[in-house]
């Protein structure tokens, strides 16, 4: 399953490279982790700094296109990317552990009390005739 790098853009403002890659001869069996590994090998960078953003499969074909962000270090990625993308790029076992921990934290913190309803405005005095 070779990966062909179609486009590379340097985003200096966010300190990352935005890569568009095409994967051929995959027959629908491409996982995000495998795709990240292939892109990391092609670019000679650590796999931990490559984050898959979007992978689109071509219907009826054995190819797919993907968009990846390659950061200089993983700490920058934690600042810039939403948490769900970070969790989504983890292996399945680790992803389940993280989600379970998040559920426990959510259950442990009490829900904020609802704000009291505002008092109705005072009634205007009745007019005399």
PDB file of C-alpha atoms in Angstrom:
ATOM      1  CA  UNK A   1       0.000   0.000   0.000  1.00  0.00           C
ATOM      2  CA  UNK A   2       2.113   2.901  -1.140  1.00  0.00           C
ATOM      3  CA  UNK A   3       1.233   6.464  -0.257  1.00  0.00           C
ATOM      4  CA  UNK A   4       1.726   9.188  -2.831  1.00  0.00           C
ATOM      5  CA  UNK A   5       2.114  12.723  -1.499  1.00  0.00           C
ATOM      6  CA  UNK A   6       0.039  14.972  -3.746  1.00  0.00           C
ATOM      7  CA  UNK A   7       0.434  18.322  -2.045  1.00  0.00           C
ATOM      8  CA  UNK A   8       2.421  19.873   0.800  1.00  0.00           C
ATOM      9  CA  UNK A   9       1.768  23.304   2.242  1.00  0.00           C
ATOM     10  CA  UNK A  10       3.754  24.986   4.972  1.00  0.00           C
ATOM     11  CA  UNK A  11       1.565  26.849   7.456  1.00  0.00           C
ATOM     12  CA  UNK A  12       4.086  29.007   9.289  1.00  0.00           C
ATOM     13  CA  UNK A  13       1.438  30.733  11.407  1.00  0.00           C
ATOM     14  CA  UNK A  14       0.405  27.430  13.030  1.00  0.00           C
ATOM     15  CA  UNK A  15       3.854  25.781  12.722  1.00  0.00           C
ATOM     16  CA  UNK A  16       2.639  22.780  10.772  1.00  0.00           C
ATOM     17  CA  UNK A  17       2.707  21.179   7.341  1.00  0.00           C
ATOM     18  CA  UNK A  18      -0.579  20.291   5.681  1.00  0.00           C
ATOM     19  CA  UNK A  19      -0.200  17.173   3.571  1.00  0.00           C
ATOM     20  CA  UNK A  20      -2.584  15.706   1.006  1.00  0.00           C
ATOM     21  CA  UNK A  21      -1.808  12.075   0.217  1.00  0.00           C
ATOM     22  CA  UNK A  22      -3.293   9.435  -2.053  1.00  0.00           C
ATOM     23  CA  UNK A  23      -3.322   5.790  -1.035  1.00  0.00           C
ATOM     24  CA  UNK A  24      -3.636   3.163  -3.767  1.00  0.00           C
ATOM     25  CA  UNK A  25      -4.357  -0.573  -3.739  1.00  0.00           C
ATOM     26  CA  UNK A  26      -5.971  -0.487  -0.288  1.00  0.00           C
ATOM     27  CA  UNK A  27      -9.319  -2.161  -1.079  1.00  0.00           C
ATOM     28  CA  UNK A  28     -11.123  -0.361   1.768  1.00  0.00           C
ATOM     29  CA  UNK A  29      -8.845  -1.672   4.509  1.00  0.00           C
ATOM     30  CA  UNK A  30      -7.078   1.546   5.466  1.00  0.00           C
ATOM     31  CA  UNK A  31      -7.064   2.554   9.127  1.00  0.00           C
ATOM     32  CA  UNK A  32      -6.149   6.026  10.330  1.00  0.00           C
ATOM     33  CA  UNK A  33      -3.210   4.639  12.281  1.00  0.00           C
ATOM     34  CA  UNK A  34      -1.829   2.828   9.225  1.00  0.00           C
ATOM     35  CA  UNK A  35      -2.267   5.903   7.053  1.00  0.00           C
ATOM     36  CA  UNK A  36      -0.433   8.048   9.614  1.00  0.00           C
ATOM     37  CA  UNK A  37       2.406   5.526   9.722  1.00  0.00           C
ATOM     38  CA  UNK A  38       2.754   5.597   5.923  1.00  0.00           C
ATOM     39  CA  UNK A  39       2.839   9.391   5.785  1.00  0.00           C
ATOM     40  CA  UNK A  40       5.337   9.528   8.663  1.00  0.00           C
ATOM     41  CA  UNK A  41       7.623   7.066   6.857  1.00  0.00           C
ATOM     42  CA  UNK A  42       7.437   9.055   3.625  1.00  0.00           C
ATOM     43  CA  UNK A  43       8.310  12.309   5.395  1.00  0.00           C
ATOM     44  CA  UNK A  44      10.845  10.749   7.813  1.00  0.00           C
ATOM     45  CA  UNK A  45       9.136  12.199  10.908  1.00  0.00           C
ATOM     46  CA  UNK A  46       7.821  10.667  14.119  1.00  0.00           C
ATOM     47  CA  UNK A  47       4.379   9.088  13.900  1.00  0.00           C
ATOM     48  CA  UNK A  48       3.319  11.006  17.020  1.00  0.00           C
ATOM     49  CA  UNK A  49       3.553  14.306  15.139  1.00  0.00           C
ATOM     50  CA  UNK A  50       1.303  13.204  12.235  1.00  0.00           C
ATOM     51  CA  UNK A  51      -2.455  13.677  12.714  1.00  0.00           C
ATOM     52  CA  UNK A  52      -5.050  12.425  10.215  1.00  0.00           C
ATOM     53  CA  UNK A  53      -7.723  15.056   9.665  1.00  0.00           C
ATOM     54  CA  UNK A  54      -9.813  13.554   6.896  1.00  0.00           C
ATOM     55  CA  UNK A  55      -9.654  10.374   4.811  1.00  0.00           C
ATOM     56  CA  UNK A  56     -12.039  10.025   1.889  1.00  0.00           C
ATOM     57  CA  UNK A  57     -12.501   6.741   0.063  1.00  0.00           C
ATOM     58  CA  UNK A  58     -13.359   6.714  -3.625  1.00  0.00           C
ATOM     59  CA  UNK A  59     -16.503   4.651  -4.250  1.00  0.00           C
ATOM     60  CA  UNK A  60     -15.882   1.649  -6.469  1.00  0.00           C
ATOM     61  CA  UNK A  61     -12.113   2.156  -6.493  1.00  0.00           C
ATOM     62  CA  UNK A  62      -9.246   0.858  -4.432  1.00  0.00           C
ATOM     63  CA  UNK A  63      -7.862   4.260  -3.512  1.00  0.00           C
ATOM     64  CA  UNK A  64      -8.359   6.982  -0.921  1.00  0.00           C
ATOM     65  CA  UNK A  65      -7.229  10.551  -0.332  1.00  0.00           C
ATOM     66  CA  UNK A  66      -6.312  11.926   3.031  1.00  0.00           C
ATOM     67  CA  UNK A  67      -5.430  15.230   4.679  1.00  0.00           C
ATOM     68  CA  UNK A  68      -2.815  15.142   7.431  1.00  0.00           C
ATOM     69  CA  UNK A  69      -1.289  17.783   9.681  1.00  0.00           C
ATOM     70  CA  UNK A  70       2.375  17.313  10.580  1.00  0.00           C
ATOM     71  CA  UNK A  71       3.499  19.338  13.593  1.00  0.00           C
ATOM     72  CA  UNK A  72       7.076  19.948  14.676  1.00  0.00           C
ATOM     73  CA  UNK A  73       6.151  18.567  18.127  1.00  0.00           C
ATOM     74  CA  UNK A  74       3.096  17.026  19.749  1.00  0.00           C
ATOM     75  CA  UNK A  75       2.676  19.861  22.281  1.00  0.00           C
ATOM     76  CA  UNK A  76       1.786  22.306  19.496  1.00  0.00           C
ATOM     77  CA  UNK A  77      -0.804  19.870  18.216  1.00  0.00           C
ATOM     78  CA  UNK A  78      -2.440  19.722  21.655  1.00  0.00           C
ATOM     79  CA  UNK A  79      -2.793  23.501  21.599  1.00  0.00           C
ATOM     80  CA  UNK A  80      -4.163  23.757  18.064  1.00  0.00           C
ATOM     81  CA  UNK A  81      -6.269  20.654  17.450  1.00  0.00           C
ATOM     82  CA  UNK A  82      -9.584  19.835  19.141  1.00  0.00           C
ATOM     83  CA  UNK A  83      -9.511  17.066  21.734  1.00  0.00           C
ATOM     84  CA  UNK A  84     -11.627  14.680  19.652  1.00  0.00           C
ATOM     85  CA  UNK A  85      -9.011  14.655  16.868  1.00  0.00           C
ATOM     86  CA  UNK A  86      -6.332  13.786  19.378  1.00  0.00           C
ATOM     87  CA  UNK A  87      -8.449  10.937  20.774  1.00  0.00           C
ATOM     88  CA  UNK A  88      -9.435   9.734  17.312  1.00  0.00           C
ATOM     89  CA  UNK A  89      -5.805   9.255  16.310  1.00  0.00           C
ATOM     90  CA  UNK A  90      -5.095   6.912  19.266  1.00  0.00           C
ATOM     91  CA  UNK A  91      -5.215   3.116  18.940  1.00  0.00           C
ATOM     92  CA  UNK A  92      -8.560   1.521  19.805  1.00  0.00           C
ATOM     93  CA  UNK A  93      -7.586   0.255  23.287  1.00  0.00           C
ATOM     94  CA  UNK A  94      -6.109   3.585  24.391  1.00  0.00           C
ATOM     95  CA  UNK A  95      -9.080   5.474  22.932  1.00  0.00           C
ATOM     96  CA  UNK A  96     -11.488   3.427  25.046  1.00  0.00           C
ATOM     97  CA  UNK A  97      -9.438   4.095  28.213  1.00  0.00           C
ATOM     98  CA  UNK A  98      -9.416   7.843  27.579  1.00  0.00           C
ATOM     99  CA  UNK A  99     -13.155   7.951  26.924  1.00  0.00           C
ATOM    100  CA  UNK A 100     -13.875   5.948  30.093  1.00  0.00           C
ATOM    101  CA  UNK A 101     -11.731   8.352  32.131  1.00  0.00           C
ATOM    102  CA  UNK A 102     -13.562  11.318  30.627  1.00  0.00           C
ATOM    103  CA  UNK A 103     -16.932   9.761  31.558  1.00  0.00           C
ATOM    104  CA  UNK A 104     -15.777   9.185  35.153  1.00  0.00           C
ATOM    105  CA  UNK A 105     -14.622  12.792  35.452  1.00  0.00           C
ATOM    106  CA  UNK A 106     -17.901  14.040  34.043  1.00  0.00           C
ATOM    107  CA  UNK A 107     -19.915  11.943  36.497  1.00  0.00           C
ATOM    108  CA  UNK A 108     -17.731  12.979  39.446  1.00  0.00           C
ATOM    109  CA  UNK A 109     -18.208  16.711  38.905  1.00  0.00           C
ATOM    110  CA  UNK A 110     -21.612  17.949  40.075  1.00  0.00           C
ATOM    111  CA  UNK A 111     -23.817  19.759  37.606  1.00  0.00           C
ATOM    112  CA  UNK A 112     -24.118  23.490  38.245  1.00  0.00           C
ATOM    113  CA  UNK A 113     -27.296  24.550  40.007  1.00  0.00           C
ATOM    114  CA  UNK A 114     -29.815  26.275  37.758  1.00  0.00           C
ATOM    115  CA  UNK A 115     -29.980  30.039  38.095  1.00  0.00           C
ATOM    116  CA  UNK A 116     -33.022  31.342  39.985  1.00  0.00           C
ATOM    117  CA  UNK A 117     -35.807  32.757  37.851  1.00  0.00           C
ATOM    118  CA  UNK A 118     -35.893  36.555  37.744  1.00  0.00           C
ATOM    119  CA  UNK A 119     -38.562  38.220  39.876  1.00  0.00           C
ATOM    120  CA  UNK A 120     -41.528  39.640  37.946  1.00  0.00           C
ATOM    121  CA  UNK A 121     -41.540  43.419  37.595  1.00  0.00           C
ATOM    122  CA  UNK A 122     -43.706  45.303  40.131  1.00  0.00           C
ATOM    123  CA  UNK A 123     -47.251  46.023  39.013  1.00  0.00           C
ATOM    124  CA  UNK A 124     -48.002  49.599  37.975  1.00  0.00           C
ATOM    125  CA  UNK A 125     -50.526  51.459  40.171  1.00  0.00           C
ATOM    126  CA  UNK A 126     -54.059  51.596  38.826  1.00  0.00           C
ATOM    127  CA  UNK A 127     -55.111  54.876  37.232  1.00  0.00           C
ATOM    128  CA  UNK A 128     -57.861  56.975  38.933  1.00  0.00           C
ATOM    129  CA  UNK A 129     -60.663  58.585  36.905  1.00  0.00           C
TER     130      UNK A 129
END
